[in-house]
Amino acid sequence: VSELLSPAEAAGLIQHHCQRLPTETVDLSKALGRVLAEDILAERDSPPFDRVAMDGIAIRYGDLSHTTSFKIVGVAAAGHPAPALTDPFTTVEVMTGAMLPQGADTVIPVEQLDVRAGMASLTANPTITQGQNIHRQGLDVVQGTRVLSAHARLGIADLAIAASANQTSLTVAAQPKVLVVTTGDELIEPGRPIEAWQIRRSNVHAIKASLHNQGLHTVHDDHLADHFEGICARLASAFAAYDVIILSGGVSAGRFDFVPKALQHLGATAVFHKIAQRPGKPLWFGVAPSGALLFGLPGNPVSTAVCMARYVRPSLDRLQGRLEAEHRAVLLETSVHNPSALTLFNPVMPTSHGTFAIKSTQGSGDFHALQGTVGCVEIPPNTSLAAHSLVELYPW
Ligand code: AMP
Ligand code: MG
């Protein structure tokens, strides 16, 4: 076992082969989940003017030592220039989002006012502080500040930030072209009649869903029998057409596990085969003559899921130049003991108090146990961890 790579060593070798993809421009409405390839700077201060933060009246604070009733001389609505406040004891009715009238320095909310016959009077005796209910110009962001950074994945709020910075489109990393190839004579599509010795073809759905979740929506897939020549024939043309080929099944030591042999027959370089981990130990990784990354995932569904989370997803991020890692440290719900020389990857579910609980499986074929899990945690070899220890979580 000791001569096998550790997960970190394997991930390092994969990373080393991830060449950043070119950039392209996408419409703002298509940018969610893409990896930004440029810095975005604030077009203006935010707020761009002293902005009224409550519906009410704008006054001069100093007037309050003389009166609690103000003559209304104008109105300031959002989207219109505001009238100025010039004479003492006068006020401008103001709406949320309006520009603060020049000369005013305090906004009193409508709930504390009695407005009638062109006068606004304080009702109770509210505490009023100078400058209240005004969102000052530039308080959040100063013009020219970097509001979005290159190499970050664009999230929901980021699209609003980009729009506010006057962007209609964004320069992002191109997405890798991905082919998913499942292998196995036993696999039958859902919806087709099935024999006692056959298995439903399910991995492709988990793999593609994981890719969709990562923003990759156009992923091709194919299924191949356990047949050396057949695998070679299909993959020969795929090398040049895709950046990443994810294969599931056929990488173990069985007589009909032809995937590594076929890939090498086609000129691919094997970077490694097997990692000191469970599940997912038989993972094969190589590079095609075209530069395409080739992942040979073991077909047992839990192994496939673990290898997707720990190795494939991070490399897809890397190809797009994403800097921040998707995995993160989380707290274990209970203690865990890994007496083996292999790193363990355990599926986990979030608990109601912020920790993650390990869900046990009946081995790497037991994918029904993955229901409700969000990813897997990495438990180093020969290690005992107490409850509430920090471990790395890799999302599915
Ligand atoms: P293999 O890695 O090809 O030896 O497959 C290991 C186990 O995983 C076998 O029991 C397969 O039937 C099962 N398996 C392989 N590929 C899939 C798949 N695409 N969907 C569901 N089960 C699979
Ligand atoms: Mg197989």
Short mmCIF file of C-alpha atoms and ligand atoms in Angstrom, two decimals:
data_model
loop_
_atom_site.label_atom_id
_atom_site.label_comp_id
_atom_site.label_asym_id
_atom_site.label_seq_id
_atom_site.Cartn_x
_atom_site.Cartn_y
_atom_site.Cartn_z
CA VAL A 1 0.00 0.00 0.00
CA SER A 2 2.80 2.43 0.88
CA GLU A 3 3.97 2.60 -2.75
CA LEU A 4 0.53 3.89 -3.81
CA LEU A 5 -0.03 7.64 -4.12
CA SER A 6 -1.84 9.49 -1.37
CA PRO A 7 -4.94 11.48 -2.42
CA ALA A 8 -2.98 14.74 -2.09
CA GLU A 9 -0.17 13.40 -4.31
CA ALA A 10 -2.66 12.18 -6.89
CA ALA A 11 -4.50 15.52 -6.87
CA GLY A 12 -1.16 17.31 -7.29
CA LEU A 13 -0.30 15.23 -10.36
CA ILE A 14 -3.71 15.93 -11.89
CA GLN A 15 -3.38 19.67 -11.22
CA HIS A 16 -0.01 19.68 -12.88
CA HIS A 17 -1.71 18.60 -16.13
CA CYS A 18 -4.54 21.15 -15.99
CA GLN A 19 -3.78 23.81 -18.60
CA ARG A 20 -5.95 26.89 -18.30
CA LEU A 21 -8.58 27.17 -21.06
CA PRO A 22 -8.96 30.32 -23.20
CA THR A 23 -11.49 33.03 -22.28
CA GLU A 24 -14.74 34.05 -23.94
CA THR A 25 -17.41 36.70 -23.48
CA VAL A 26 -20.86 35.79 -22.21
CA ASP A 27 -23.99 37.80 -21.69
CA LEU A 28 -24.62 38.70 -18.06
CA SER A 29 -27.75 36.55 -18.03
CA LYS A 30 -25.63 33.49 -18.95
CA ALA A 31 -22.78 34.13 -16.51
CA LEU A 32 -24.00 32.38 -13.35
CA GLY A 33 -21.53 29.68 -12.33
CA ARG A 34 -18.86 30.77 -14.80
CA VAL A 35 -15.34 31.64 -13.68
CA LEU A 36 -14.62 35.33 -14.17
CA ALA A 37 -11.48 36.12 -16.16
CA GLU A 38 -11.28 39.89 -15.52
CA ASP A 39 -11.48 42.23 -12.56
CA ILE A 40 -14.61 44.40 -12.48
CA LEU A 41 -14.33 47.95 -11.09
CA ALA A 42 -17.10 50.10 -9.63
CA GLU A 43 -18.52 52.48 -12.25
CA ARG A 44 -19.57 54.99 -9.56
CA ASP A 45 -19.65 55.40 -5.83
CA SER A 46 -22.26 53.25 -4.12
CA PRO A 47 -24.59 54.75 -3.19
CA PRO A 48 -23.89 57.22 -6.00
CA PHE A 49 -25.46 60.08 -3.98
CA ASP A 50 -26.59 60.65 -0.40
CA ARG A 51 -29.56 58.34 -0.55
CA VAL A 52 -32.72 58.59 1.54
CA ALA A 53 -33.20 55.29 3.39
CA MET A 54 -36.78 55.70 4.71
CA ASP A 55 -40.01 57.23 3.45
CA GLY A 56 -40.56 60.42 5.47
CA ILE A 57 -39.37 64.01 5.55
CA ALA A 58 -35.92 65.55 5.21
CA ILE A 59 -35.11 68.38 7.59
CA ARG A 60 -32.26 70.45 8.93
CA TYR A 61 -31.40 68.87 12.30
CA GLY A 62 -30.75 72.29 13.87
CA ASP A 63 -34.38 73.28 13.29
CA LEU A 64 -35.49 70.73 15.88
CA SER A 65 -34.37 72.96 18.74
CA HIS A 66 -37.01 75.49 17.61
CA THR A 67 -39.93 73.50 16.23
CA THR A 68 -41.53 70.10 15.75
CA SER A 69 -43.73 71.23 12.82
CA PHE A 70 -42.39 71.79 9.31
CA LYS A 71 -43.93 73.36 6.25
CA ILE A 72 -43.75 70.97 3.30
CA VAL A 73 -42.17 72.77 0.32
CA GLY A 74 -41.57 69.89 -2.05
CA VAL A 75 -41.25 66.20 -2.66
CA ALA A 76 -38.25 64.04 -3.60
CA ALA A 77 -39.03 60.74 -5.29
CA ALA A 78 -36.60 58.04 -6.38
CA GLY A 79 -35.49 58.59 -9.93
CA HIS A 80 -35.91 62.39 -9.92
CA PRO A 81 -33.65 65.26 -8.96
CA ALA A 82 -34.43 66.50 -5.45
CA PRO A 83 -35.50 70.07 -4.66
CA ALA A 84 -33.20 71.91 -2.27
CA LEU A 85 -34.18 72.83 1.28
CA THR A 86 -33.57 76.54 1.66
CA ASP A 87 -35.80 78.21 4.25
CA PRO A 88 -35.76 77.42 7.99
CA PHE A 89 -38.54 75.19 9.41
CA THR A 90 -39.42 73.86 5.99
CA THR A 91 -39.14 70.28 4.86
CA VAL A 92 -39.19 68.12 1.72
CA GLU A 93 -41.17 64.90 1.68
CA VAL A 94 -38.73 62.19 0.71
CA MET A 95 -39.12 58.61 -0.49
CA THR A 96 -36.73 55.69 -0.04
CA GLY A 97 -34.14 55.76 -2.80
CA ALA A 98 -34.50 59.49 -3.46
CA MET A 99 -31.56 61.86 -3.46
CA LEU A 100 -31.27 63.77 -0.18
CA PRO A 101 -32.35 67.40 -0.78
CA GLN A 102 -29.47 69.81 -0.60
CA GLY A 103 -29.49 71.58 2.78
CA ALA A 104 -31.14 68.67 4.60
CA ASP A 105 -29.14 66.42 6.95
CA THR A 106 -31.72 64.24 8.73
CA VAL A 107 -34.63 62.06 7.66
CA ILE A 108 -37.62 61.42 9.94
CA PRO A 109 -39.73 58.37 9.02
CA VAL A 110 -43.38 58.84 8.08
CA GLU A 111 -44.43 56.56 10.96
CA GLN A 112 -43.36 59.29 13.41
CA LEU A 113 -45.25 62.07 11.63
CA ASP A 114 -48.65 63.57 11.29
CA VAL A 115 -48.88 64.97 7.76
CA ARG A 116 -51.82 67.26 6.98
CA ALA A 117 -52.62 70.62 5.34
CA GLY A 118 -49.11 71.04 3.95
CA MET A 119 -47.50 70.56 7.38
CA ALA A 120 -45.55 67.61 8.82
CA SER A 121 -45.49 67.43 12.64
CA LEU A 122 -43.70 65.01 14.93
CA THR A 123 -46.24 62.83 16.69
CA ALA A 124 -44.76 61.24 19.81
CA ASN A 125 -41.37 62.35 21.03
CA PRO A 126 -39.01 60.24 18.96
CA THR A 127 -35.27 60.23 19.53
CA ILE A 128 -33.72 61.79 16.48
CA THR A 129 -30.04 61.80 15.68
CA GLN A 130 -28.41 64.07 13.17
CA GLY A 131 -27.80 62.23 9.89
CA GLN A 132 -30.24 59.42 10.58
CA ASN A 133 -31.80 57.38 7.75
CA ILE A 134 -29.33 58.59 5.15
CA HIS A 135 -27.18 56.12 3.24
CA ARG A 136 -24.15 58.29 2.49
CA GLN A 137 -22.55 58.49 -0.95
CA GLY A 138 -19.65 56.04 -1.32
CA LEU A 139 -20.28 54.38 2.03
CA ASP A 140 -20.44 50.88 0.49
CA VAL A 141 -18.07 51.22 -2.47
CA VAL A 142 -15.91 54.02 -3.84
CA GLN A 143 -15.78 54.54 -7.62
CA GLY A 144 -12.98 52.49 -9.22
CA THR A 145 -12.80 49.92 -6.43
CA ARG A 146 -12.52 46.30 -7.58
CA VAL A 147 -15.96 44.86 -6.90
CA LEU A 148 -15.43 41.44 -8.55
CA SER A 149 -12.12 39.60 -8.82
CA ALA A 150 -10.84 37.49 -11.68
CA HIS A 151 -10.69 33.74 -11.05
CA ALA A 152 -13.77 33.64 -8.83
CA ARG A 153 -16.89 31.66 -9.65
CA LEU A 154 -19.81 34.01 -10.33
CA GLY A 155 -22.57 33.59 -7.77
CA ILE A 156 -26.03 35.05 -7.57
CA ALA A 157 -25.11 38.37 -5.93
CA ASP A 158 -22.15 38.78 -8.30
CA LEU A 159 -24.49 39.22 -11.27
CA ALA A 160 -26.18 42.16 -9.55
CA ILE A 161 -22.78 43.63 -8.68
CA ALA A 162 -21.65 43.31 -12.32
CA ALA A 163 -24.86 44.97 -13.57
CA SER A 164 -24.35 47.78 -11.09
CA ALA A 165 -20.84 48.22 -12.49
CA ASN A 166 -22.45 48.80 -15.92
CA GLN A 167 -21.46 45.42 -17.39
CA THR A 168 -23.73 43.84 -20.00
CA SER A 169 -21.38 40.92 -20.61
CA LEU A 170 -18.40 39.40 -18.81
CA THR A 171 -15.13 37.82 -19.86
CA VAL A 172 -15.07 34.32 -18.40
CA ALA A 173 -13.02 31.18 -18.81
CA ALA A 174 -14.23 28.88 -21.57
CA GLN A 175 -15.83 25.75 -20.17
CA PRO A 176 -14.17 22.42 -20.74
CA LYS A 177 -15.82 20.17 -23.33
CA VAL A 178 -16.59 17.01 -21.38
CA LEU A 179 -17.47 13.50 -22.55
CA VAL A 180 -18.76 10.91 -20.09
CA VAL A 181 -18.25 7.30 -21.15
CA THR A 182 -19.70 4.50 -19.08
CA THR A 183 -18.56 0.94 -19.71
CA GLY A 184 -19.97 -2.46 -18.81
CA ASP A 185 -21.81 -5.30 -20.55
CA GLU A 186 -24.20 -5.53 -17.60
CA LEU A 187 -25.60 -2.00 -17.81
CA ILE A 188 -29.12 -1.35 -19.08
CA GLU A 189 -30.84 2.02 -19.50
CA PRO A 190 -33.78 2.75 -17.24
CA GLY A 191 -36.97 2.12 -19.21
CA ARG A 192 -35.65 -0.99 -20.98
CA PRO A 193 -36.46 -4.62 -20.08
CA ILE A 194 -33.83 -6.11 -17.76
CA GLU A 195 -32.48 -9.63 -17.11
CA ALA A 196 -31.51 -11.10 -13.74
CA TRP A 197 -27.79 -10.62 -14.43
CA GLN A 198 -28.07 -7.03 -15.54
CA ILE A 199 -27.78 -3.71 -13.68
CA ARG A 200 -29.40 -0.33 -14.36
CA ARG A 201 -27.03 2.23 -15.86
CA SER A 202 -27.13 4.86 -13.13
CA ASN A 203 -23.66 6.39 -12.76
CA VAL A 204 -24.00 8.63 -15.78
CA HIS A 205 -26.87 10.46 -14.11
CA ALA A 206 -24.87 11.21 -10.98
CA ILE A 207 -21.82 12.24 -13.00
CA LYS A 208 -23.77 14.54 -15.31
CA ALA A 209 -25.75 16.01 -12.43
CA SER A 210 -22.51 16.81 -10.63
CA LEU A 211 -21.21 18.53 -13.78
CA HIS A 212 -24.47 20.44 -14.24
CA ASN A 213 -24.21 21.57 -10.65
CA GLN A 214 -20.80 22.96 -11.48
CA GLY A 215 -22.24 24.96 -14.38
CA LEU A 216 -21.41 22.51 -17.19
CA HIS A 217 -24.67 22.09 -19.04
CA THR A 218 -23.62 20.63 -22.37
CA VAL A 219 -22.02 17.32 -21.53
CA HIS A 220 -22.09 14.42 -24.01
CA ASP A 221 -22.26 10.82 -22.90
CA ASP A 222 -21.91 7.41 -24.42
CA HIS A 223 -21.95 3.79 -23.29
CA LEU A 224 -19.50 1.09 -24.38
CA ALA A 225 -19.43 -2.67 -23.95
CA ASP A 226 -16.46 -4.38 -22.29
CA HIS A 227 -14.74 -4.89 -25.63
CA PHE A 228 -11.17 -3.73 -26.22
CA GLU A 229 -11.51 -2.92 -29.94
CA GLY A 230 -14.87 -1.25 -29.44
CA ILE A 231 -13.50 1.02 -26.71
CA CYS A 232 -10.48 1.91 -28.85
CA ALA A 233 -12.64 2.68 -31.88
CA ARG A 234 -14.93 5.07 -30.00
CA LEU A 235 -12.26 6.85 -27.99
CA ALA A 236 -9.85 7.42 -30.89
CA SER A 237 -12.02 10.21 -32.26
CA ALA A 238 -12.97 11.53 -28.81
CA PHE A 239 -9.46 12.57 -27.80
CA ALA A 240 -9.35 15.56 -30.11
CA ALA A 241 -12.98 16.57 -29.60
CA TYR A 242 -12.98 16.95 -25.80
CA ASP A 243 -10.91 18.61 -23.09
CA VAL A 244 -11.90 16.05 -20.47
CA ILE A 245 -13.09 12.46 -20.84
CA ILE A 246 -14.60 10.86 -17.76
CA LEU A 247 -14.85 7.09 -18.00
CA SER A 248 -16.73 4.99 -15.49
CA GLY A 249 -15.96 1.29 -14.97
CA GLY A 250 -13.43 -1.07 -16.45
CA VAL A 251 -10.33 0.18 -14.63
CA SER A 252 -9.90 -2.60 -12.05
CA ALA A 253 -8.01 -5.88 -12.33
CA GLY A 254 -10.80 -7.97 -13.88
CA ARG A 255 -10.34 -9.85 -17.15
CA PHE A 256 -12.76 -7.49 -18.90
CA ASP A 257 -11.43 -4.21 -17.51
CA PHE A 258 -10.03 -2.83 -20.75
CA VAL A 259 -10.11 0.93 -20.19
CA PRO A 260 -6.45 1.62 -19.20
CA LYS A 261 -5.14 -0.73 -21.89
CA ALA A 262 -7.35 0.84 -24.56
CA LEU A 263 -6.37 4.39 -23.59
CA GLN A 264 -2.67 3.54 -23.70
CA HIS A 265 -3.13 1.67 -26.96
CA LEU A 266 -4.42 4.96 -28.38
CA GLY A 267 -1.27 6.76 -27.27
CA ALA A 268 -2.44 8.19 -23.93
CA THR A 269 0.16 8.62 -21.20
CA ALA A 270 -0.73 6.96 -17.91
CA VAL A 271 0.06 9.40 -15.10
CA PHE A 272 -1.05 7.08 -12.32
CA HIS A 273 -3.17 4.04 -11.63
CA LYS A 274 -4.47 3.39 -8.10
CA ILE A 275 -4.49 5.62 -5.04
CA ALA A 276 -4.11 4.61 -1.38
CA GLN A 277 -7.75 5.32 -0.60
CA ARG A 278 -11.11 3.61 -0.08
CA PRO A 279 -13.38 3.73 -1.96
CA GLY A 280 -11.96 4.68 -5.35
CA LYS A 281 -8.61 2.93 -5.10
CA PRO A 282 -8.45 1.80 -8.79
CA LEU A 283 -8.69 5.36 -10.21
CA TRP A 284 -6.70 5.71 -13.43
CA PHE A 285 -5.57 9.11 -14.69
CA GLY A 286 -3.79 9.93 -17.90
CA VAL A 287 -3.37 12.48 -20.66
CA ALA A 288 -4.25 11.98 -24.33
CA PRO A 289 -1.83 13.02 -27.09
CA SER A 290 -4.30 15.90 -27.72
CA GLY A 291 -3.81 17.06 -24.12
CA ALA A 292 -7.29 15.90 -23.08
CA LEU A 293 -7.47 14.81 -19.44
CA LEU A 294 -8.57 11.20 -19.06
CA PHE A 295 -10.18 10.03 -15.83
CA GLY A 296 -10.83 6.30 -15.52
CA LEU A 297 -13.19 6.11 -12.54
CA PRO A 298 -13.96 2.79 -10.90
CA GLY A 299 -17.56 1.91 -11.72
CA ASN A 300 -18.85 1.11 -8.26
CA PRO A 301 -21.21 4.03 -7.76
CA VAL A 302 -19.85 5.25 -4.41
CA SER A 303 -16.31 5.08 -5.80
CA THR A 304 -17.40 7.02 -8.86
CA ALA A 305 -18.99 9.71 -6.70
CA VAL A 306 -15.94 10.01 -4.43
CA CYS A 307 -13.52 10.27 -7.36
CA MET A 308 -15.73 12.90 -9.04
CA ALA A 309 -15.78 14.98 -5.86
CA ARG A 310 -12.14 14.60 -4.86
CA TYR A 311 -10.41 14.71 -8.26
CA VAL A 312 -12.62 15.54 -11.24
CA ARG A 313 -14.52 18.58 -9.96
CA PRO A 314 -11.40 20.38 -8.68
CA SER A 315 -9.65 19.78 -12.02
CA LEU A 316 -12.60 21.24 -13.95
CA ASP A 317 -12.31 24.33 -11.75
CA ARG A 318 -8.59 24.44 -12.35
CA LEU A 319 -9.01 24.31 -16.14
CA GLN A 320 -11.17 27.42 -15.83
CA GLY A 321 -8.60 29.18 -13.67
CA ARG A 322 -10.74 29.21 -10.55
CA LEU A 323 -8.55 30.03 -7.60
CA GLU A 324 -10.61 29.35 -4.51
CA ALA A 325 -11.13 25.68 -3.69
CA GLU A 326 -14.60 24.18 -3.55
CA HIS A 327 -13.76 21.87 -0.66
CA ARG A 328 -13.73 23.24 2.88
CA ALA A 329 -13.06 22.20 6.44
CA VAL A 330 -16.12 21.04 8.40
CA LEU A 331 -16.75 19.68 11.89
CA LEU A 332 -17.41 15.97 12.33
CA GLU A 333 -20.50 15.08 14.35
CA THR A 334 -18.97 12.01 15.98
CA SER A 335 -15.53 10.51 16.48
CA VAL A 336 -14.10 8.39 13.70
CA HIS A 337 -11.35 5.80 13.69
CA ASN A 338 -9.47 4.87 10.54
CA PRO A 339 -7.12 2.02 11.48
CA SER A 340 -6.21 1.28 7.85
CA ALA A 341 -3.26 2.45 5.78
CA LEU A 342 -5.72 3.84 3.21
CA THR A 343 -7.34 7.26 3.34
CA LEU A 344 -11.09 6.85 3.86
CA PHE A 345 -13.73 8.92 2.09
CA ASN A 346 -17.01 8.82 3.97
CA PRO A 347 -20.30 10.26 2.71
CA VAL A 348 -21.71 12.86 5.09
CA MET A 349 -25.01 14.57 5.87
CA PRO A 350 -25.33 17.98 7.48
CA THR A 351 -26.87 17.93 10.97
CA SER A 352 -29.20 20.56 12.40
CA HIS A 353 -26.41 21.94 14.57
CA GLY A 354 -23.82 22.66 11.93
CA THR A 355 -21.74 19.49 12.06
CA PHE A 356 -21.54 16.70 9.47
CA ALA A 357 -22.50 13.12 10.28
CA ILE A 358 -20.91 10.18 8.50
CA LYS A 359 -23.43 7.95 6.74
CA SER A 360 -22.29 4.34 6.70
CA THR A 361 -22.55 2.26 3.53
CA GLN A 362 -22.47 -1.46 2.82
CA GLY A 363 -19.40 -0.86 0.65
CA SER A 364 -18.77 1.01 -2.56
CA GLY A 365 -21.73 -0.56 -4.38
CA ASP A 366 -24.24 0.81 -1.87
CA PHE A 367 -25.20 4.07 -3.54
CA HIS A 368 -28.65 4.08 -1.99
CA ALA A 369 -26.88 5.10 1.21
CA LEU A 370 -25.86 8.35 -0.49
CA GLN A 371 -29.39 9.70 -0.26
CA GLY A 372 -29.32 12.95 1.70
CA THR A 373 -25.53 13.22 1.66
CA VAL A 374 -23.84 16.36 0.32
CA GLY A 375 -20.32 15.11 -0.29
CA CYS A 376 -17.60 13.07 1.32
CA VAL A 377 -15.05 13.80 4.02
CA GLU A 378 -11.43 12.74 3.90
CA ILE A 379 -10.18 10.72 6.88
CA PRO A 380 -6.37 10.27 6.80
CA PRO A 381 -4.85 6.78 7.28
CA ASN A 382 -4.06 5.40 10.76
CA THR A 383 -5.95 8.19 12.43
CA SER A 384 -8.45 8.61 15.24
CA LEU A 385 -10.43 11.82 15.21
CA ALA A 386 -12.55 13.03 18.13
CA ALA A 387 -16.07 14.39 17.65
CA HIS A 388 -15.94 17.99 16.35
CA SER A 389 -12.59 17.44 14.62
CA LEU A 390 -12.07 19.41 11.41
CA VAL A 391 -12.00 17.40 8.19
CA GLU A 392 -12.10 18.35 4.50
CA LEU A 393 -15.51 18.09 2.85
CA TYR A 394 -15.61 17.53 -0.91
CA PRO A 395 -19.10 18.30 -2.32
CA TRP A 396 -20.56 15.76 -4.75
P1 AMP B 1 -16.29 -1.97 -12.70
O1 AMP B 1 -15.56 -0.79 -12.18
O2 AMP B 1 -16.54 -1.89 -14.17
O3 AMP B 1 -15.60 -3.23 -12.29
O4 AMP B 1 -17.71 -1.98 -12.02
C1 AMP B 1 -17.82 -2.19 -10.63
C2 AMP B 1 -19.24 -2.36 -10.22
O5 AMP B 1 -19.94 -1.14 -10.45
C3 AMP B 1 -20.02 -3.42 -10.97
O6 AMP B 1 -20.87 -4.08 -10.06
C4 AMP B 1 -20.80 -2.64 -11.98
O7 AMP B 1 -21.97 -3.30 -12.36
C5 AMP B 1 -21.09 -1.36 -11.26
N1 AMP B 1 -21.19 -0.29 -12.24
C6 AMP B 1 -20.26 0.00 -13.17
N2 AMP B 1 -20.66 1.02 -13.93
C7 AMP B 1 -21.90 1.37 -13.51
C8 AMP B 1 -22.85 2.34 -13.92
N3 AMP B 1 -22.59 3.15 -14.95
N4 AMP B 1 -24.01 2.42 -13.24
C9 AMP B 1 -24.24 1.60 -12.20
N5 AMP B 1 -23.39 0.67 -11.76
C10 AMP B 1 -22.23 0.54 -12.41
MG MG B 2 -17.22 -3.11 -15.55
#
